[in-house]
Amino acid sequence: MKQFNIKTKALSITFMACSLLSLSSCDEKDFLSIDNPNSVTEATFWKSPSQFNSALTTVYAAMQFQAISGVGIHEEELKADIGDTYTFFSPLAYRQLTYTDNSPQVVNKWNQLYIGIFRANQVINQINKVDASTFAPKEKESILAQARFLRAFFYFKLVHTYGKAVIRTEVSTTDLDKPTSTIQEVNDQVIIPDLTYAKENLPTRWTGLNVGRVTWGSATSLLGKVYLYDKKWAPAAAEFKEVIDSKIYSLTPNILDNFTDQNEFNSESILEVAYSSTANPGANGANVDDTPFASGAEANAIGGQYASISYGGFNTVVANYYLHELFTNDEIDTSNPINTTNVQSRRLTASICPKNFEGTYFGVTNSDTKVHAYRGLGLTALVKKGTNWYQGTSEIPLNRSGINFRHIRLADVYLMYAEAVLNATSDVNEAIKYIDLVRARAGVKTLTQYLAANSNTFPQLHISKQRYTTQPMVAPTKQNILTHIQMVERPLELCFEGFRWNDLVRWGLVKDVFTTLDSDLNWKKNNLATILNKAPIYIEGSVNLLALLGIQNYSSAVHDYFPIPAAELQSNKGL
């Protein structure tokens, strides 16, 4: 949609500035000022469908902000049980839970989400003032539905990052001091009504230059996620099943297609944010968020934090031992035609880069020791997601990666549906059906195969074979399948996609997984001589124990959610 590709960021900022300036006292000479007839003002702008579409672009563009869909996410990944870092990197504060209400991601995410909400509110508030006859049939409803979906998305991110939010649905210049509302209040007053409207008024697909806009499937999936997080299992299962039964989406045959810039907006994509590695013409290297659809404009800088330092990255975040060993426990299904010469799972190869990786990494094989520069410090696996490792050479400006960020994809919906239907109906077979679709695509043995071969039992794949030698075989009960989803399937399928900490918090499992992590790390430290450079994860030099301080520091009341930023506490007298 070419009319969307205009410089609209400045426009939204102009309206914001006008709102703030209106709070200032006036001087008599202001009344003698003459308005510039060529300037864009609130009174002259909100008239035509093309102007509303231009404003809508700025709402989409807020999704490209780095704290929401880009490099800021890597710091949050370190809070959970799947990532690690080193003492010389700033994200250590998140690994050890020593961040404050003034830490960059804490501040940036709050601010950027509220910029998105502000922009959405502008569109929502103004479009209701314009006569419907100004628009083509259903055009007004479509623009409003998109804006309301995006506002709901920003609020969903807010409440599940900070545990609360200040509800702002108006573009106000006076009502600035407001208290926070609970997750339930935000759900009831904003998120659920917005998503319900969006679901009723969004198309199932967009084509051409409109690809990348939100759809019926985006709204239905996010609504299901709202119910899932609220433990409303039956409504959650119903929303997810609608998406599944629509047949609009299908798993990509190759899982890697979800993490590169070469097959974007594919059959599995439900909510995706576009990025581009090409600098915007006329911009001096800075990112410009003016084309947020399929072509992108702003770059994603997350790859530079994951990629090997030998290829332009920093290794700021690496896979930890739990996640690495979990991937090695994924046993290849030799009868699955997706497997050819590989002995590691397809999703391992798409997600992490261990010492014994298969294939190539930035064009080199695992004989190149430069790939893992920090091996002596206990590094066993790099993160691949979000990086350009699949290219023959490093894309020099890793901070300008064009890889899109996927917020919702079908594999996630399958796993959320399996969880919801288990809790709603205890239907183990239905849950296994959708878990196995995800496992089969990864090229690993399905739960059905394990059950058939082991007298209706399957292994607890999250138990460390390095430490315990064997994994307990368990029956396919509701609780055992839920544990499998929580401790195996979701961390393997969705690692480093921004979900793990939220999952652990909503399940109430942070303390439990930290206790296990503490025990396993200390066991590795005490038994290093017997496991040094041995399968399955080949630790070299020493055991990385930096996570232990975070484990000791953890307090649910303090760390489950980010604190409200200090600046907000100081400026909002309602808090």
Coordinates of C-alpha atoms in Angstrom, one line a residue:
M1 CA 0.0 0.0 0.0
K2 CA 2.0 2.9 -1.3
Q3 CA 0.1 5.6 0.5
F4 CA 1.4 4.1 3.7
N5 CA 5.1 4.6 2.8
I6 CA 5.4 8.2 3.9
K7 CA 7.2 9.9 6.8
T8 CA 4.5 9.8 9.4
K9 CA 6.6 9.3 12.5
A10 CA 7.2 13.1 12.8
L11 CA 3.5 13.7 12.4
S12 CA 2.6 11.6 15.5
I13 CA 5.4 13.2 17.5
T14 CA 4.1 16.6 16.4
F15 CA 0.7 15.8 17.9
M16 CA 2.3 14.5 21.0
A17 CA 4.3 17.7 21.3
C18 CA 1.2 19.8 20.8
S19 CA -0.5 18.0 23.6
L20 CA 2.3 18.6 26.0
L21 CA 2.8 22.2 25.0
S22 CA -0.9 22.9 25.6
L23 CA -0.1 22.4 29.3
S24 CA 2.2 25.3 29.3
S25 CA 1.1 28.8 30.2
C26 CA 0.4 31.2 27.3
D27 CA 1.9 34.5 26.6
E28 CA -0.1 37.4 25.1
K29 CA 2.2 37.6 22.1
D30 CA 1.0 34.0 21.2
F31 CA -2.3 35.5 20.1
L32 CA -0.6 37.6 17.5
S33 CA 1.1 34.6 15.9
I34 CA -0.1 33.6 12.4
D35 CA -0.6 29.9 11.7
N36 CA 1.4 28.5 8.8
P37 CA -1.2 27.5 6.3
N38 CA 1.0 24.7 5.0
S39 CA 1.5 23.0 8.4
V40 CA -0.3 19.9 9.5
T41 CA -2.5 20.3 12.5
E42 CA -5.0 18.2 14.4
A43 CA -7.8 20.3 12.9
T44 CA -6.7 19.8 9.3
F45 CA -5.3 16.3 9.4
W46 CA -8.0 13.9 10.5
K47 CA -10.2 14.2 7.4
S48 CA -9.6 11.5 4.7
P49 CA -9.2 7.7 4.7
S50 CA -5.6 8.2 3.4
Q51 CA -4.8 10.4 6.4
F52 CA -6.1 7.8 8.8
N53 CA -4.2 5.1 7.0
S54 CA -1.0 7.2 7.3
A55 CA -1.6 7.6 11.0
L56 CA -2.3 3.9 11.3
T57 CA 1.1 3.2 9.9
T58 CA 2.7 4.9 12.9
V59 CA 0.8 2.6 15.2
Y60 CA 2.2 -0.5 13.3
A61 CA 5.6 1.1 13.3
A62 CA 5.7 1.2 17.1
M63 CA 5.8 -2.6 17.0
Q64 CA 9.3 -2.2 15.4
F65 CA 10.7 -0.5 18.5
Q66 CA 13.7 -2.5 19.8
A67 CA 12.3 -3.0 23.3
I68 CA 9.1 -4.6 21.9
S69 CA 10.3 -6.7 19.0
G70 CA 14.0 -6.2 18.8
V71 CA 17.3 -6.1 20.6
G72 CA 15.8 -5.3 24.0
I73 CA 14.2 -8.7 24.3
H74 CA 17.5 -10.5 24.7
E75 CA 17.9 -9.0 28.2
E76 CA 14.5 -10.4 29.3
E77 CA 15.5 -13.8 27.9
L78 CA 18.2 -13.9 30.5
K79 CA 15.8 -13.8 33.4
A80 CA 14.6 -17.3 32.7
D81 CA 16.2 -20.8 32.7
I82 CA 17.3 -21.0 29.1
G83 CA 19.9 -18.3 28.6
D84 CA 23.3 -17.2 30.0
T85 CA 25.8 -14.4 29.7
Y86 CA 29.2 -13.3 31.0
T87 CA 30.4 -10.8 33.6
F88 CA 31.6 -8.3 31.0
F89 CA 28.2 -7.8 29.4
S90 CA 25.5 -5.4 30.7
P91 CA 22.7 -8.0 30.5
L92 CA 24.3 -9.6 33.5
A93 CA 22.0 -7.5 35.6
Y94 CA 19.0 -9.5 34.2
R95 CA 20.7 -12.9 34.6
Q96 CA 21.4 -12.0 38.2
L97 CA 18.2 -10.1 38.8
T98 CA 20.0 -6.9 39.9
Y99 CA 18.3 -4.6 37.4
T100 CA 16.5 -1.6 38.8
D101 CA 13.6 0.7 37.9
N102 CA 16.0 2.8 35.8
S103 CA 17.6 -0.1 33.8
P104 CA 17.4 0.4 30.0
Q105 CA 14.9 -2.3 29.1
V106 CA 12.7 -1.6 32.0
V107 CA 12.4 2.1 31.0
N108 CA 12.5 1.6 27.2
K109 CA 9.8 -1.0 27.0
W110 CA 7.4 1.0 29.2
N111 CA 7.9 4.1 27.1
Q112 CA 7.8 2.4 23.7
L113 CA 4.6 0.5 24.5
Y114 CA 2.9 3.8 25.6
I115 CA 4.0 5.5 22.4
G116 CA 2.2 2.7 20.6
I117 CA -0.8 3.1 22.8
F118 CA -0.8 6.9 22.3
R119 CA -0.7 6.5 18.5
A120 CA -3.5 3.9 18.5
N121 CA -5.6 6.2 20.7
Q122 CA -5.2 9.0 18.2
V123 CA -6.6 6.9 15.4
I124 CA -9.4 5.4 17.6
N125 CA -10.5 8.7 19.0
Q126 CA -10.4 10.7 15.8
I127 CA -12.0 8.1 13.5
N128 CA -15.1 8.1 15.6
K129 CA -15.5 11.8 14.9
V130 CA -15.6 11.4 11.1
D131 CA -18.8 10.6 9.2
A132 CA -18.9 7.0 8.0
S133 CA -19.8 8.2 4.4
T134 CA -16.2 9.5 4.1
F135 CA -15.0 5.9 3.9
A136 CA -15.5 3.1 1.5
P137 CA -17.8 0.3 2.8
K138 CA -16.1 -1.5 5.7
E139 CA -13.0 0.7 5.4
K140 CA -13.7 2.6 8.6
E141 CA -14.3 -0.6 10.6
S142 CA -11.1 -2.1 9.2
I143 CA -8.9 0.9 10.2
L144 CA -10.5 0.9 13.6
A145 CA -10.1 -2.8 14.1
Q146 CA -6.4 -2.6 13.2
A147 CA -5.9 0.2 15.7
R148 CA -7.8 -1.5 18.4
F149 CA -5.9 -4.8 17.9
L150 CA -2.6 -3.0 18.1
R151 CA -3.7 -1.1 21.3
A152 CA -4.7 -4.5 22.8
F153 CA -1.3 -6.0 21.8
F154 CA 0.6 -3.1 23.5
Y155 CA -1.5 -3.4 26.6
F156 CA -1.1 -7.2 26.7
K157 CA 2.7 -6.7 26.6
L158 CA 2.5 -4.0 29.3
V159 CA 0.5 -6.0 31.9
H160 CA 2.5 -9.2 31.4
T161 CA 5.8 -7.3 31.7
Y162 CA 4.9 -5.0 34.6
G163 CA 2.0 -6.8 36.2
K164 CA -0.2 -3.7 35.9
A165 CA -0.7 -0.7 33.6
V166 CA -2.1 2.8 33.6
I167 CA -5.2 2.7 31.4
R168 CA -5.1 5.5 28.9
T169 CA -7.7 5.3 26.1
E170 CA -8.0 9.0 25.4
V171 CA -5.5 11.5 24.0
S172 CA -5.7 13.7 27.0
T173 CA -3.7 16.9 27.8
T174 CA -5.0 17.2 31.4
D175 CA -5.8 13.8 32.8
L176 CA -2.2 12.7 33.2
D177 CA -2.1 11.6 36.8
K178 CA -3.7 8.2 36.9
P179 CA -3.3 5.1 39.1
T180 CA -2.4 1.7 37.8
S181 CA -5.0 -1.0 37.1
T182 CA -4.7 -4.7 37.6
I183 CA -4.2 -7.2 34.8
Q184 CA -7.9 -8.2 35.1
E185 CA -9.0 -4.6 34.9
V186 CA -7.0 -3.9 31.8
N187 CA -8.2 -7.2 30.3
D188 CA -11.9 -6.3 31.0
Q189 CA -11.8 -2.6 30.1
V190 CA -9.4 -2.6 27.1
I191 CA -7.8 -5.8 25.8
I192 CA -10.8 -8.1 25.5
P193 CA -13.2 -5.5 24.1
D194 CA -10.5 -4.3 21.6
L195 CA -9.7 -7.9 20.5
T196 CA -13.4 -8.9 20.2
Y197 CA -14.0 -5.9 17.9
A198 CA -10.9 -6.7 15.9
K199 CA -11.8 -10.3 15.5
E200 CA -15.2 -9.3 14.2
N201 CA -13.9 -6.7 11.7
L202 CA -10.5 -7.9 10.4
P203 CA -10.0 -9.9 7.2
T204 CA -8.6 -13.4 7.3
R205 CA -5.9 -12.4 4.8
W206 CA -4.2 -9.4 3.3
T207 CA -2.6 -9.4 -0.2
G208 CA 0.1 -7.5 -2.0
L209 CA 1.5 -4.5 -0.2
N210 CA -0.9 -5.0 2.6
V211 CA 0.7 -8.3 3.7
G212 CA 2.0 -7.8 7.3
R213 CA -1.2 -6.2 8.6
V214 CA -3.0 -7.8 11.5
T215 CA -5.8 -10.3 10.6
W216 CA -8.7 -12.2 12.1
G217 CA -6.2 -14.9 13.0
S218 CA -4.0 -12.4 14.9
A219 CA -6.9 -11.2 16.9
T220 CA -8.3 -14.7 17.6
S221 CA -4.9 -16.1 18.7
L222 CA -4.1 -13.1 21.0
L223 CA -7.6 -13.3 22.5
G224 CA -7.0 -17.0 23.2
K225 CA -3.6 -16.1 24.8
V226 CA -5.4 -13.5 27.0
Y227 CA -7.7 -16.2 28.3
L228 CA -4.9 -18.7 28.6
Y229 CA -2.8 -16.3 30.8
D230 CA -6.0 -15.7 32.9
K231 CA -6.4 -19.5 33.3
K232 CA -9.8 -19.4 31.5
W233 CA -9.1 -22.7 29.9
A234 CA -12.3 -23.4 28.0
P235 CA -12.5 -20.0 26.3
A236 CA -8.8 -20.2 25.5
A237 CA -9.1 -23.6 23.9
A238 CA -12.1 -22.5 21.9
E239 CA -10.2 -19.5 20.4
F240 CA -7.2 -21.5 19.5
K241 CA -9.3 -24.2 18.0
E242 CA -11.0 -21.7 15.8
V243 CA -7.6 -20.7 14.4
I244 CA -6.6 -24.3 13.9
D245 CA -9.9 -25.3 12.3
S246 CA -9.9 -22.3 9.9
K247 CA -7.1 -24.1 7.9
I248 CA -5.7 -20.6 7.1
Y249 CA -2.4 -21.6 8.7
S250 CA 0.0 -24.6 8.4
L251 CA 3.3 -25.5 9.9
T252 CA 6.2 -24.7 7.5
P253 CA 7.9 -28.0 6.4
N254 CA 11.2 -26.5 7.4
I255 CA 11.2 -24.9 10.9
L256 CA 14.1 -22.7 9.9
D257 CA 11.7 -20.8 7.6
N258 CA 10.4 -19.1 10.8
F259 CA 13.8 -17.5 11.7
T260 CA 15.3 -16.2 8.5
D261 CA 14.6 -13.3 6.1
Q262 CA 14.1 -15.7 3.2
N263 CA 10.5 -17.0 3.7
E264 CA 8.8 -14.3 5.7
F265 CA 5.0 -14.0 6.2
N266 CA 4.8 -17.7 5.5
S267 CA 2.0 -20.3 6.2
E268 CA 2.8 -20.5 9.9
S269 CA 3.0 -16.7 10.5
I270 CA 0.1 -15.2 12.5
L271 CA 1.6 -12.0 13.9
E272 CA 4.9 -10.8 12.5
V273 CA 6.8 -7.5 12.6
A274 CA 8.7 -6.5 9.4
Y275 CA 12.3 -5.4 9.5
S276 CA 14.8 -4.5 6.7
S277 CA 18.6 -4.6 6.6
T278 CA 18.7 -1.8 4.0
A279 CA 19.2 1.6 5.4
N280 CA 16.3 4.0 4.6
P281 CA 17.3 6.2 1.7
G282 CA 18.2 9.7 2.9
A283 CA 18.7 8.5 6.5
N284 CA 22.1 8.8 8.0
G285 CA 22.2 5.2 9.2
A286 CA 19.5 5.8 11.8
N287 CA 16.5 3.5 11.8
V288 CA 13.3 5.1 10.4
D289 CA 10.0 3.5 11.3
D290 CA 7.9 4.6 8.3
T291 CA 7.3 1.4 6.4
P292 CA 6.2 -1.3 8.8
F293 CA 4.6 -3.8 6.4
A294 CA 6.1 -6.5 4.3
S295 CA 9.0 -4.5 3.0
G296 CA 10.1 -3.2 6.5
A297 CA 12.2 -0.1 7.1
E298 CA 13.6 -0.3 10.6
A299 CA 16.3 -2.9 11.3
N300 CA 16.4 -5.5 14.1
A301 CA 19.6 -5.3 16.1
I302 CA 19.0 -8.5 18.1
G303 CA 21.4 -10.6 15.9
G304 CA 24.4 -8.7 17.0
Q305 CA 23.8 -9.8 20.6
Y306 CA 23.6 -13.5 19.7
A307 CA 26.1 -14.1 16.9
S308 CA 29.7 -15.2 17.5
I309 CA 32.2 -12.4 18.1
S310 CA 34.2 -13.9 15.3
Y311 CA 31.5 -12.9 12.8
G312 CA 30.5 -9.5 14.1
G313 CA 28.4 -10.4 17.2
F314 CA 29.1 -10.3 20.9
N315 CA 27.8 -13.6 22.4
T316 CA 25.9 -11.3 24.9
V317 CA 23.3 -14.1 25.3
V318 CA 24.1 -17.8 24.8
A319 CA 22.2 -21.0 25.4
N320 CA 22.6 -22.3 28.9
Y321 CA 23.3 -25.9 29.8
Y322 CA 19.7 -26.8 30.6
L323 CA 18.5 -25.7 27.1
H324 CA 21.5 -27.2 25.4
E325 CA 21.0 -30.6 27.0
L326 CA 17.3 -30.5 26.4
F327 CA 18.0 -30.2 22.7
T328 CA 20.3 -33.2 22.7
N329 CA 17.5 -35.2 24.4
D330 CA 15.4 -34.7 21.3
E331 CA 15.9 -38.1 19.7
I332 CA 15.8 -38.2 15.9
D333 CA 13.0 -40.2 14.3
T334 CA 14.9 -42.1 11.6
S335 CA 11.6 -43.0 9.9
N336 CA 10.7 -39.3 9.4
P337 CA 11.7 -38.3 5.8
I338 CA 12.6 -34.8 7.0
N339 CA 15.8 -36.4 8.4
T340 CA 18.4 -37.1 5.8
T341 CA 22.0 -37.2 7.0
N342 CA 21.4 -35.2 10.2
V343 CA 21.9 -36.8 13.7
Q344 CA 20.7 -33.6 15.5
S345 CA 17.1 -32.4 15.4
R346 CA 16.0 -29.9 12.9
R347 CA 14.9 -27.5 15.6
L348 CA 18.3 -27.7 17.3
T349 CA 20.0 -26.8 14.1
A350 CA 17.6 -23.9 13.6
S351 CA 17.9 -22.6 17.2
I352 CA 21.3 -23.1 18.7
C353 CA 24.9 -23.7 17.6
P354 CA 26.7 -26.2 19.9
K355 CA 30.4 -27.1 19.6
N356 CA 29.5 -30.2 17.4
F357 CA 27.0 -28.3 15.2
E358 CA 26.0 -29.8 11.9
G359 CA 26.2 -28.0 8.5
T360 CA 27.7 -24.5 8.5
Y361 CA 27.7 -21.4 10.6
F362 CA 28.4 -18.2 8.6
G363 CA 29.9 -20.4 6.0
V364 CA 32.3 -22.5 8.2
T365 CA 32.1 -26.0 9.7
N366 CA 32.5 -27.0 13.3
S367 CA 36.2 -27.5 12.7
D368 CA 36.6 -23.7 12.8
T369 CA 37.4 -23.0 16.5
K370 CA 36.6 -19.3 16.0
V371 CA 32.9 -20.0 16.2
H372 CA 32.8 -20.4 20.0
A373 CA 35.2 -17.8 21.3
Y374 CA 34.4 -18.2 25.0
R375 CA 34.6 -22.0 25.3
G376 CA 37.1 -21.7 28.2
L377 CA 34.5 -19.8 30.2
G378 CA 32.0 -22.6 30.0
L379 CA 30.2 -21.7 26.7
T380 CA 28.7 -24.7 25.0
A381 CA 26.2 -23.3 22.5
L382 CA 25.5 -20.0 20.8
V383 CA 22.0 -18.7 19.9
K384 CA 21.1 -18.8 16.2
K385 CA 17.6 -17.4 16.2
G386 CA 17.7 -13.7 15.1
T387 CA 21.1 -14.0 13.5
N388 CA 22.1 -14.3 9.8
W389 CA 24.2 -17.5 10.5
Y390 CA 22.5 -19.3 7.5
Q391 CA 24.2 -16.9 5.1
G392 CA 27.5 -17.8 3.6
T393 CA 29.2 -14.8 5.2
S394 CA 28.3 -12.5 8.0
E395 CA 26.0 -9.6 7.1
I396 CA 28.5 -7.0 8.2
P397 CA 26.1 -4.6 10.0
L398 CA 24.6 -7.2 12.3
N399 CA 22.7 -4.4 14.0
R400 CA 20.8 -4.0 10.8
S401 CA 19.4 -7.4 10.5
G402 CA 16.3 -7.8 8.2
I403 CA 15.0 -10.8 9.9
N404 CA 11.3 -10.3 10.9
F405 CA 10.2 -10.9 14.5
R406 CA 7.4 -13.4 14.9
H407 CA 5.1 -12.7 17.9
I408 CA 2.6 -15.5 17.2
R409 CA 3.1 -18.5 14.9
L410 CA 1.0 -21.7 14.5
A411 CA 3.4 -24.0 16.5
D412 CA 2.8 -21.7 19.5
V413 CA -0.9 -21.9 19.0
Y414 CA -0.8 -25.7 18.8
L415 CA 1.1 -25.8 22.1
M416 CA -1.1 -23.3 23.8
Y417 CA -4.2 -25.2 22.6
A418 CA -2.7 -28.5 24.0
E419 CA -2.2 -26.8 27.3
A420 CA -5.7 -25.2 27.4
V421 CA -7.5 -28.3 26.3
L422 CA -5.7 -30.4 28.9
N423 CA -6.7 -28.0 31.7
A424 CA -10.2 -27.6 30.4
T425 CA -11.1 -31.2 29.6
S426 CA -8.2 -33.5 30.7
D427 CA -8.2 -34.8 27.1
V428 CA -4.7 -36.2 27.0
N429 CA -5.1 -37.6 23.5
E430 CA -6.1 -34.3 22.0
A431 CA -3.2 -32.6 23.6
I432 CA -0.7 -35.2 22.4
K433 CA -2.1 -34.9 18.8
Y434 CA -0.9 -31.2 18.6
I435 CA 2.3 -31.7 20.5
D436 CA 3.2 -34.4 18.1
L437 CA 2.6 -32.2 15.1
V438 CA 5.2 -29.9 16.4
R439 CA 7.6 -32.7 17.3
A440 CA 7.2 -34.4 13.9
R441 CA 8.1 -31.1 12.1
A442 CA 11.2 -31.0 14.2
G443 CA 12.2 -34.5 13.0
V444 CA 12.1 -36.1 16.5
K445 CA 10.3 -39.0 18.0
T446 CA 6.7 -38.1 18.8
L447 CA 5.0 -38.9 22.2
T448 CA 2.8 -41.4 20.3
Q449 CA 5.9 -43.3 19.2
Y450 CA 7.4 -43.3 22.7
L451 CA 4.1 -44.6 24.1
A452 CA 3.8 -47.3 21.5
A453 CA 7.3 -48.6 22.1
N454 CA 7.3 -48.4 25.9
S455 CA 4.1 -49.9 27.3
N456 CA 2.2 -46.6 27.2
T457 CA 5.0 -44.6 28.9
F458 CA 7.3 -41.8 27.7
P459 CA 10.6 -40.4 29.0
Q460 CA 10.8 -37.2 31.1
L461 CA 13.0 -35.5 28.6
H462 CA 13.8 -32.5 30.8
I463 CA 15.7 -34.7 33.3
S464 CA 19.5 -34.4 32.8
K465 CA 20.9 -37.7 31.5
Q466 CA 24.4 -36.3 32.1
R467 CA 23.6 -36.1 35.8
Y468 CA 21.1 -39.0 36.3
T469 CA 22.1 -41.3 33.5
T470 CA 18.5 -42.4 32.8
Q471 CA 15.2 -40.5 32.5
P472 CA 12.1 -41.7 34.4
M473 CA 9.4 -43.3 32.2
V474 CA 6.0 -41.9 33.1
A475 CA 2.4 -42.5 32.1
P476 CA 0.6 -40.0 29.8
T477 CA -1.4 -38.4 32.6
K478 CA -2.8 -34.8 32.5
Q479 CA 0.0 -33.6 34.9
N480 CA 2.8 -35.4 33.1
I481 CA 1.8 -34.1 29.7
L482 CA 1.5 -30.6 31.2
T483 CA 5.0 -30.9 32.6
H484 CA 6.2 -32.0 29.2
I485 CA 4.7 -28.9 27.6
Q486 CA 6.1 -26.6 30.2
M487 CA 9.6 -28.1 30.6
V488 CA 10.3 -29.6 27.1
E489 CA 8.1 -28.5 24.3
R490 CA 7.7 -24.8 24.8
P491 CA 11.4 -24.1 25.7
L492 CA 12.6 -26.1 22.8
E493 CA 10.2 -24.8 20.2
L494 CA 10.0 -21.2 21.3
C495 CA 13.4 -20.5 23.0
F496 CA 14.6 -16.9 22.5
E497 CA 11.2 -15.8 21.0
G498 CA 10.3 -13.8 24.1
F499 CA 7.9 -16.2 25.9
R500 CA 9.9 -18.1 28.5
W501 CA 9.8 -15.8 31.5
N502 CA 6.1 -15.0 31.0
D503 CA 5.4 -18.8 30.8
L504 CA 7.2 -19.5 34.0
V505 CA 5.5 -16.7 35.9
R506 CA 2.0 -17.6 34.8
W507 CA 2.6 -21.2 35.7
G508 CA 4.1 -20.2 39.1
L509 CA 7.2 -22.3 38.3
V510 CA 10.1 -19.8 38.6
K511 CA 11.1 -20.9 42.0
D512 CA 10.9 -24.6 41.1
V513 CA 13.0 -24.3 37.9
F514 CA 15.6 -22.0 39.7
T515 CA 15.9 -24.6 42.5
T516 CA 16.6 -27.3 39.9
L517 CA 19.0 -25.1 38.0
D518 CA 20.9 -24.3 41.2
S519 CA 21.2 -28.0 42.0
D520 CA 22.4 -28.9 38.5
L521 CA 24.9 -26.1 38.3
N522 CA 26.5 -27.0 41.6
W523 CA 26.6 -30.7 40.6
K524 CA 28.4 -29.7 37.4
K525 CA 30.9 -27.6 39.4
N526 CA 31.5 -30.4 41.8
N527 CA 31.8 -33.1 39.0
L528 CA 33.6 -31.0 36.4
A529 CA 36.6 -33.4 36.2
T530 CA 34.3 -36.3 35.1
I531 CA 32.2 -34.3 32.6
L532 CA 34.9 -32.0 31.1
N533 CA 34.6 -32.0 27.3
K534 CA 32.3 -34.9 27.4
A535 CA 28.9 -35.5 25.7
P536 CA 26.3 -34.4 25.5
I537 CA 27.2 -30.7 25.9
Y538 CA 31.1 -30.7 26.0
I539 CA 31.9 -28.1 28.7
E540 CA 35.4 -26.7 28.4
G541 CA 37.5 -24.9 30.9
S542 CA 35.0 -24.2 33.7
V543 CA 31.3 -24.1 34.5
N544 CA 29.5 -20.8 34.1
L545 CA 28.0 -20.2 37.5
L546 CA 26.8 -16.6 37.0
A547 CA 23.2 -17.7 37.2
L548 CA 23.6 -18.6 40.9
L549 CA 23.3 -15.1 42.2
G550 CA 20.1 -14.6 40.3
I551 CA 18.7 -17.8 41.7
Q552 CA 19.6 -16.6 45.2
N553 CA 18.2 -13.1 44.6
Y554 CA 14.8 -14.2 43.2
S555 CA 11.7 -13.0 44.9
S556 CA 8.4 -13.5 43.3
A557 CA 7.0 -10.2 44.6
V558 CA 10.0 -8.3 43.2
H559 CA 11.0 -10.1 40.1
D560 CA 8.0 -11.7 38.4
Y561 CA 7.3 -8.4 36.8
F562 CA 9.5 -5.4 36.0
P563 CA 9.1 -2.4 38.3
I564 CA 7.4 0.7 37.0
P565 CA 10.2 3.0 35.7
A566 CA 11.4 5.6 38.1
A567 CA 10.6 8.5 35.8
E568 CA 7.0 7.4 35.6
L569 CA 6.7 7.2 39.3
Q570 CA 8.1 10.7 39.6
S571 CA 5.9 12.3 36.9
N572 CA 2.6 10.5 37.5
K573 CA 1.2 11.7 40.8
G574 CA -1.6 9.1 40.6
L575 CA 0.9 6.3 41.2

